[in-house]
Tab-separated table of C-alpha atoms and ligand atoms in Angstrom:
chain	number	residue	atom	x	y	z
A	10	UNK	CA	-9.407	-11.552	47.222
A	11	UNK	CA	-9.962	-11.549	43.447
A	12	UNK	CA	-7.231	-12.803	41.163
A	13	UNK	CA	-6.300	-11.599	37.678
A	14	UNK	CA	-3.869	-13.036	35.139
A	15	UNK	CA	-1.814	-11.118	32.592
A	16	UNK	CA	-0.087	-12.363	29.432
A	17	UNK	CA	1.629	-10.982	26.350
A	18	UNK	CA	0.789	-12.550	23.001
A	19	UNK	CA	1.958	-12.214	19.382
A	20	UNK	CA	4.990	-10.249	18.223
A	21	UNK	CA	6.892	-8.440	20.954
A	22	UNK	CA	6.776	-4.653	21.078
A	23	UNK	CA	8.766	-2.162	23.162
A	24	UNK	CA	6.645	-1.125	26.137
A	25	UNK	CA	5.236	-4.574	26.957
A	26	UNK	CA	7.246	-4.750	30.175
A	27	UNK	CA	6.079	-1.284	31.204
A	28	UNK	CA	2.496	-2.436	30.669
A	29	UNK	CA	2.893	-5.683	32.624
A	30	UNK	CA	4.428	-3.646	35.442
A	31	UNK	CA	1.441	-1.273	35.379
A	32	UNK	CA	-1.101	-4.124	35.524
A	33	UNK	CA	0.764	-5.822	38.382
A	34	UNK	CA	1.215	-2.682	40.459
A	35	UNK	CA	-2.290	-1.324	39.847
A	36	UNK	CA	-3.659	-4.783	40.645
A	37	UNK	CA	-1.944	-4.779	44.020
A	38	UNK	CA	-2.889	-1.164	44.628
A	39	UNK	CA	-6.543	-2.216	44.257
A	40	UNK	CA	-6.098	-5.364	46.383
A	41	UNK	CA	-6.094	-7.938	43.608
A	42	UNK	CA	-3.805	-10.922	43.376
A	43	UNK	CA	-1.886	-10.975	40.098
A	44	UNK	CA	-0.573	-13.951	38.182
A	45	UNK	CA	1.668	-13.802	35.105
A	46	UNK	CA	1.186	-16.325	32.292
A	47	UNK	CA	4.364	-17.214	30.424
A	48	UNK	CA	4.492	-17.586	26.621
A	49	UNK	CA	1.039	-16.150	25.906
A	50	UNK	CA	-1.778	-18.582	25.105
A	51	UNK	CA	0.724	-21.442	25.109
A	52	UNK	CA	1.246	-20.851	28.826
A	53	UNK	CA	-2.507	-20.941	29.411
A	54	UNK	CA	-2.683	-24.396	27.847
A	55	UNK	CA	0.425	-25.633	29.645
A	56	UNK	CA	-0.383	-23.936	32.924
A	57	UNK	CA	2.705	-21.774	33.149
A	58	UNK	CA	1.501	-19.437	35.862
A	59	UNK	CA	3.726	-17.362	38.126
A	60	UNK	CA	2.585	-15.137	41.000
A	61	UNK	CA	3.558	-11.510	40.445
A	62	UNK	CA	4.136	-9.082	43.301
A	63	UNK	CA	5.010	-5.392	42.875
A	64	UNK	CA	8.728	-6.076	43.427
A	65	UNK	CA	8.755	-8.791	40.749
A	66	UNK	CA	8.286	-6.120	38.106
A	67	UNK	CA	10.974	-3.718	39.267
A	68	UNK	CA	13.644	-2.613	36.797
A	69	UNK	CA	11.712	-3.597	33.698
A	70	UNK	CA	10.058	-0.313	32.647
A	71	UNK	CA	13.098	0.507	30.512
A	72	UNK	CA	13.476	-2.918	28.896
A	73	UNK	CA	12.265	-3.948	25.424
A	74	UNK	CA	10.733	-7.361	24.722
A	75	UNK	CA	8.574	-9.071	27.339
A	76	UNK	CA	9.859	-10.776	30.437
A	77	UNK	CA	6.745	-12.985	30.388
A	78	UNK	CA	7.828	-14.183	26.928
A	79	UNK	CA	5.486	-14.376	23.964
A	80	UNK	CA	4.419	-16.917	21.380
A	81	UNK	CA	2.048	-17.433	18.499
A	82	UNK	CA	0.070	-20.521	19.557
A	83	UNK	CA	-1.710	-22.357	16.728
A	84	UNK	CA	-3.350	-24.853	19.090
A	85	UNK	CA	-5.480	-22.018	20.427
A	86	UNK	CA	-7.487	-22.232	17.171
A	87	UNK	CA	-8.886	-25.542	18.421
A	88	UNK	CA	-11.804	-25.648	20.854
A	89	UNK	CA	-10.326	-28.441	23.003
A	90	UNK	CA	-7.234	-26.368	23.811
A	91	UNK	CA	-9.258	-23.269	24.603
A	92	UNK	CA	-11.326	-25.428	26.956
A	93	UNK	CA	-8.145	-26.631	28.591
A	94	UNK	CA	-6.942	-23.029	28.951
A	95	UNK	CA	-10.124	-21.964	30.725
A	96	UNK	CA	-10.049	-25.048	32.960
A	97	UNK	CA	-6.505	-24.116	33.976
A	98	UNK	CA	-7.499	-20.519	34.664
A	99	UNK	CA	-10.460	-21.619	36.785
A	100	UNK	CA	-8.430	-24.223	38.682
A	101	UNK	CA	-5.962	-21.485	39.533
A	102	UNK	CA	-8.841	-19.370	40.884
A	103	UNK	CA	-8.328	-16.646	38.272
A	104	UNK	CA	-11.297	-14.326	37.734
A	105	UNK	CA	-10.207	-12.382	34.641
A	106	UNK	CA	-7.541	-12.481	31.946
A	107	UNK	CA	-5.664	-9.390	30.769
A	108	UNK	CA	-4.316	-9.920	27.239
A	109	UNK	CA	-1.680	-7.493	26.011
A	110	UNK	CA	-1.855	-8.273	22.319
A	111	UNK	CA	-2.881	-7.325	18.799
A	112	UNK	CA	-5.871	-8.145	16.621
A	113	UNK	CA	-5.215	-11.889	16.437
A	114	UNK	CA	-4.764	-12.220	20.186
A	115	UNK	CA	-7.955	-10.260	20.859
A	116	UNK	CA	-9.895	-12.590	18.574
A	117	UNK	CA	-8.493	-15.625	20.387
A	118	UNK	CA	-9.294	-14.078	23.771
A	119	UNK	CA	-12.811	-13.233	22.649
A	120	UNK	CA	-13.498	-16.928	22.078
A	121	UNK	CA	-12.931	-17.478	25.811
A	122	UNK	CA	-15.675	-14.923	26.426
A	123	UNK	CA	-18.089	-16.403	23.866
A	124	UNK	CA	-17.544	-20.090	24.568
A	125	UNK	CA	-16.901	-20.121	28.308
A	126	UNK	CA	-18.082	-16.743	29.568
A	127	UNK	CA	-14.571	-16.069	30.865
A	128	UNK	CA	-13.922	-12.320	31.447
A	129	UNK	CA	-11.206	-10.773	29.291
A	130	UNK	CA	-9.628	-7.322	29.032
A	131	UNK	CA	-7.515	-6.475	25.969
A	132	UNK	CA	-4.663	-3.974	25.940
A	133	UNK	CA	-3.520	-3.108	22.401
A	134	UNK	CA	0.105	-3.453	21.354
A	135	UNK	CA	1.819	-3.846	18.008
A	136	UNK	CA	4.589	-1.866	16.424
A	137	UNK	CA	2.367	-1.736	13.303
A	138	UNK	CA	-0.249	0.472	15.056
A	139	UNK	CA	-2.935	-1.128	12.890
A	140	UNK	CA	-5.503	-2.179	15.498
A	141	UNK	CA	-8.878	-0.690	14.646
A	142	UNK	CA	-10.623	1.226	17.438
A	143	UNK	CA	-7.545	2.810	18.987
A	144	UNK	CA	-5.391	5.673	17.779
A	145	UNK	CA	-2.338	4.069	19.310
A	146	UNK	CA	-0.868	0.666	20.081
A	147	UNK	CA	2.052	0.113	22.467
A	148	UNK	CA	5.395	-0.125	20.650
A	149	UNK	CA	4.697	2.028	17.612
A	150	UNK	CA	6.588	5.131	18.751
A	151	UNK	CA	9.735	3.169	19.573
A	152	UNK	CA	9.593	1.301	16.265
A	153	UNK	CA	9.308	4.548	14.308
A	154	UNK	CA	12.163	6.111	16.283
A	155	UNK	CA	14.296	3.039	15.582
A	156	UNK	CA	13.478	3.275	11.873
A	157	UNK	CA	14.212	7.002	11.688
A	158	UNK	CA	17.485	6.532	13.541
A	159	UNK	CA	18.542	3.946	10.945
A	160	UNK	CA	17.371	6.023	7.964
A	161	UNK	CA	19.308	9.046	9.263
A	162	UNK	CA	22.432	6.899	9.107
A	163	UNK	CA	21.641	5.503	5.679
A	164	UNK	CA	21.179	9.072	4.467
A	165	UNK	CA	24.891	9.735	5.039
A	166	UNK	CA	25.846	7.130	2.431
A	167	UNK	CA	23.000	8.141	0.161
A	168	UNK	CA	24.216	11.771	0.131
A	169	UNK	CA	27.930	10.951	-0.083
A	170	UNK	CA	27.521	8.602	-3.046
A	171	UNK	CA	24.580	10.418	-4.646
A	172	UNK	CA	22.621	7.204	-4.498
A	173	UNK	CA	19.008	6.201	-4.457
A	174	UNK	CA	18.343	4.208	-1.287
A	175	UNK	CA	15.328	1.999	-0.790
A	176	UNK	CA	14.634	1.293	2.892
A	177	UNK	CA	12.192	-1.492	3.717
A	178	UNK	CA	10.439	-1.065	7.042
A	179	UNK	CA	8.027	-3.369	8.894
A	180	UNK	CA	4.276	-3.312	8.475
A	181	UNK	CA	2.867	-6.585	7.276
A	182	UNK	CA	-0.425	-5.146	6.102
A	183	UNK	CA	-0.118	-1.536	7.032
A	184	UNK	CA	1.877	1.578	6.332
A	185	UNK	CA	1.814	3.394	9.682
A	186	UNK	CA	5.501	2.831	10.390
A	187	UNK	CA	6.529	3.679	6.815
A	188	UNK	CA	4.472	6.853	6.708
A	189	UNK	CA	5.635	8.188	10.075
A	190	UNK	CA	9.257	7.228	9.367
A	191	UNK	CA	9.007	8.728	5.875
A	192	UNK	CA	7.759	12.077	7.187
A	193	UNK	CA	10.237	12.197	10.075
A	194	UNK	CA	13.266	11.229	7.991
A	195	UNK	CA	12.410	13.448	5.035
A	196	UNK	CA	12.040	10.568	2.574
A	197	UNK	CA	11.447	11.487	-1.057
A	198	UNK	CA	8.931	8.731	-1.680
A	199	UNK	CA	6.969	6.646	0.838
A	200	UNK	CA	5.200	3.524	-0.312
A	201	UNK	CA	2.395	2.090	1.818
A	202	UNK	CA	-0.201	-0.599	1.062
A	203	UNK	CA	-3.197	1.622	1.874
A	204	UNK	CA	-2.524	4.236	-0.835
A	205	UNK	CA	-0.852	2.603	-3.842
A	206	UNK	CA	1.623	4.667	-5.836
A	207	UNK	CA	2.411	3.497	-9.403
A	208	UNK	CA	6.014	2.690	-10.239
A	209	UNK	CA	6.193	5.317	-13.004
A	210	UNK	CA	5.190	7.975	-10.452
A	211	UNK	CA	8.022	6.920	-8.160
A	212	UNK	CA	10.543	7.162	-10.992
A	213	UNK	CA	9.092	10.460	-12.092
A	214	UNK	CA	9.344	11.800	-8.573
A	215	UNK	CA	13.025	10.811	-8.306
A	216	UNK	CA	13.822	12.345	-11.711
A	217	UNK	CA	11.958	15.546	-10.887
A	218	UNK	CA	13.968	15.845	-7.679
A	219	UNK	CA	17.137	15.473	-9.750
A	220	UNK	CA	16.015	18.303	-12.000
A	221	UNK	CA	15.548	20.450	-8.917
A	222	UNK	CA	19.150	19.753	-7.976
A	223	UNK	CA	18.713	16.933	-5.495
A	224	UNK	CA	21.518	14.410	-5.966
A	225	UNK	CA	20.270	11.619	-3.712
A	226	UNK	CA	16.913	10.033	-2.942
A	227	UNK	CA	15.441	7.986	-0.124
A	228	UNK	CA	12.481	5.719	-0.762
A	229	UNK	CA	10.784	4.179	2.271
A	230	UNK	CA	8.690	1.106	1.549
A	231	UNK	CA	6.428	-0.842	3.900
A	232	UNK	CA	7.054	-4.585	3.656
A	233	UNK	CA	3.334	-4.982	2.890
A	234	UNK	CA	3.838	-3.257	-0.493
A	235	UNK	CA	6.853	-5.146	-1.825
A	236	UNK	CA	10.323	-6.053	-0.691
A	237	UNK	CA	12.997	-3.380	-0.710
A	238	UNK	CA	15.021	-5.657	-2.990
A	239	UNK	CA	12.253	-5.832	-5.609
A	240	UNK	CA	11.744	-2.067	-5.639
A	241	UNK	CA	15.494	-1.461	-5.806
A	242	UNK	CA	15.865	-3.839	-8.768
A	243	UNK	CA	13.133	-2.087	-10.735
A	244	UNK	CA	14.544	1.354	-9.932
A	245	UNK	CA	18.019	0.265	-10.853
A	246	UNK	CA	16.769	-0.870	-14.258
A	247	UNK	CA	14.691	2.224	-14.962
A	248	UNK	CA	17.268	4.726	-13.753
A	249	UNK	CA	20.140	3.191	-15.714
A	250	UNK	CA	20.028	5.819	-18.502
A	251	UNK	CA	20.517	8.592	-15.951
A	252	UNK	CA	23.611	9.711	-14.110
A	253	UNK	CA	23.055	8.225	-10.635
A	254	UNK	CA	25.460	6.817	-8.082
A	255	UNK	CA	23.428	3.611	-8.186
A	256	UNK	CA	20.550	2.130	-6.245
A	257	UNK	CA	20.923	0.256	-2.958
A	258	UNK	CA	18.483	-1.167	-0.473
A	259	UNK	CA	18.408	-1.917	3.240
A	260	UNK	CA	15.907	-4.050	5.133
A	261	UNK	CA	15.563	-2.730	8.674
A	262	UNK	CA	13.721	-5.802	9.981
A	263	UNK	CA	13.651	-6.703	13.643
A	264	UNK	CA	15.842	-3.873	14.906
A	265	UNK	CA	12.636	-1.841	14.695
A	266	UNK	CA	10.929	-4.096	17.221
A	267	UNK	CA	13.617	-4.122	19.872
A	268	UNK	CA	15.401	-1.868	22.315
A	269	UNK	CA	14.565	0.555	25.063
A	270	UNK	CA	10.998	1.853	24.805
A	271	UNK	CA	10.636	5.585	24.242
A	272	UNK	CA	9.190	7.812	26.950
A	273	UNK	CA	5.905	7.924	25.009
A	274	UNK	CA	5.626	4.142	24.918
A	275	UNK	CA	6.414	3.861	28.636
A	276	UNK	CA	3.767	6.436	29.505
A	277	UNK	CA	1.054	4.991	27.253
A	278	UNK	CA	1.838	1.458	28.446
A	279	UNK	CA	1.568	2.640	32.060
A	280	UNK	CA	-1.683	4.497	31.428
A	281	UNK	CA	-3.234	1.589	29.502
A	282	UNK	CA	-2.234	-0.925	32.197
A	283	UNK	CA	-3.549	1.079	35.144
A	284	UNK	CA	-6.763	2.040	33.333
A	285	UNK	CA	-7.388	-1.605	32.370
A	286	UNK	CA	-7.250	-2.624	36.032
A	287	UNK	CA	-9.463	0.302	37.071
A	288	UNK	CA	-12.081	-0.604	34.472
A	289	UNK	CA	-12.076	-4.170	35.808
A	290	UNK	CA	-12.451	-2.889	39.386
A	291	UNK	CA	-15.417	-0.827	38.161
A	292	UNK	CA	-17.128	-3.959	36.872
A	293	UNK	CA	-16.231	-3.747	33.173
A	294	UNK	CA	-15.244	-6.856	31.240
A	295	UNK	CA	-14.781	-8.031	27.669
A	296	UNK	CA	-13.386	-4.665	26.662
A	297	UNK	CA	-10.302	-3.350	24.964
A	298	UNK	CA	-8.422	-0.309	26.156
A	299	UNK	CA	-7.992	2.383	23.505
A	300	UNK	CA	-6.638	5.851	22.889
A	301	UNK	CA	-9.289	8.155	21.462
A	302	UNK	CA	-8.772	11.881	20.900
A	303	UNK	CA	-5.737	11.584	23.157
A	304	UNK	CA	-7.733	10.089	26.044
A	305	UNK	CA	-7.572	6.537	27.409
A	306	UNK	CA	-10.986	4.885	27.089
A	307	UNK	CA	-12.458	1.386	26.881
A	308	UNK	CA	-14.566	-0.174	24.128
A	309	UNK	CA	-16.171	-3.561	23.466
A	310	UNK	CA	-13.450	-6.081	22.678
A	311	UNK	CA	-15.130	-6.992	19.405
A	312	UNK	CA	-14.964	-3.472	17.996
A	313	UNK	CA	-11.700	-4.090	16.186
A	314	UNK	CA	-12.689	-7.331	14.438
A	315	UNK	CA	-12.946	-7.333	10.662
A	316	UNK	CA	-12.235	-3.625	10.368
A	317	UNK	CA	-9.230	-1.940	8.819
A	318	UNK	CA	-7.503	1.032	10.391
A	319	UNK	CA	-5.928	3.268	7.760
A	320	UNK	CA	-3.368	6.037	8.131
A	321	UNK	CA	-4.550	9.577	7.464
A	322	UNK	CA	-4.586	10.378	3.767
A	323	UNK	CA	-3.539	13.912	4.688
A	324	UNK	CA	-0.276	12.566	6.144
A	325	UNK	CA	0.377	10.778	2.886
A	326	UNK	CA	-0.206	14.026	0.978
A	327	UNK	CA	1.912	15.969	3.467
A	328	UNK	CA	4.831	13.798	2.541
A	329	UNK	CA	4.373	14.647	-1.135
A	330	UNK	CA	4.329	18.379	-0.393
A	331	UNK	CA	7.481	18.164	1.715
A	332	UNK	CA	9.553	16.467	-0.957
A	333	UNK	CA	9.536	19.586	-3.141
B	427	F6P	O1	2.980	-7.233	13.608
B	427	F6P	C1	4.253	-6.775	13.923
B	427	F6P	C2	5.274	-7.344	12.970
B	427	F6P	O2	6.519	-6.917	13.430
B	427	F6P	C3	5.070	-6.996	11.513
B	427	F6P	O3	5.450	-5.698	11.190
B	427	F6P	C4	5.909	-8.084	10.878
B	427	F6P	O4	5.570	-8.307	9.555
B	427	F6P	C5	5.581	-9.250	11.728
B	427	F6P	O5	5.285	-8.751	13.006
B	427	F6P	C6	6.666	-10.287	11.811
B	427	F6P	O6	6.289	-11.253	12.719
B	427	F6P	P1	7.136	-12.532	13.181
B	427	F6P	O7	7.579	-12.278	14.568
B	427	F6P	O8	6.168	-13.655	13.109
B	427	F6P	O9	8.271	-12.673	12.228
């Protein structure tokens, strides 16, 4: 009987548990033994393996975070620790490693392929949705829903006090969350790293809205552009001469990354997990699972390395049209 191992690595994302569950149950469905690795690559080095049976993953589809725990493991950058990891996997009789992770985790996993010819299958997750090669990464939908839920609440104060509100959302290098949250919450200005927007244009846009009779404004900024605090300070300075109820900012932070996964995330996580196991059963290895034109497919693991996935420019423009 072949044996596979599954781990979650990097920042947690809602839907990880649903994906682990899918890998475990599909594995058993196809007569594989399944082992869970705790704490990502750290657990590979420290041999934290636990057998996983279908019942071990019951009642987790609706839970955020990852019950296998996650970590960012710097030691994995060193050859000697990767060697140790593979030795541990082989000693345990494991034939392939399923890594539910983002770009960084895929690059680490790929070294196991290159250096030790150890089979790896990547399943993409990150709330940032910025993994090249796939239209979607597990966790994004929940993160955007969390952000929109918060912005809807902030809007109440913004309207009541006729204030400008700057809301900082996550997205270390990318603006997918900001753009989607901006469109869905009806933000007046959305700032993302991929399509820079000069400060004077932001001010102009807020003042124009005032002229059209709008008494409040919401600016959504991706953390990769600047901090909400910085933007709010500049706006506060520049808007002083005008009759505004003031400028405030809120940093949404980690609330975006937690909580019950949305239906979409549960379904995608389930589809990705089952498909990953089926691809392995069909002899594929060293691949990543991806969503392409709405279909679940697999691609070479290396496809995402060194390439930048950008949001649609048309979505950015859409936002500008809708603020009229
Ligand atoms: O990559 C997902 C993400 O949540 C980013 O949006 C954020 O900048 C980063 O992780 C924070 O990571 P950490 O868990 O290391 O604070």
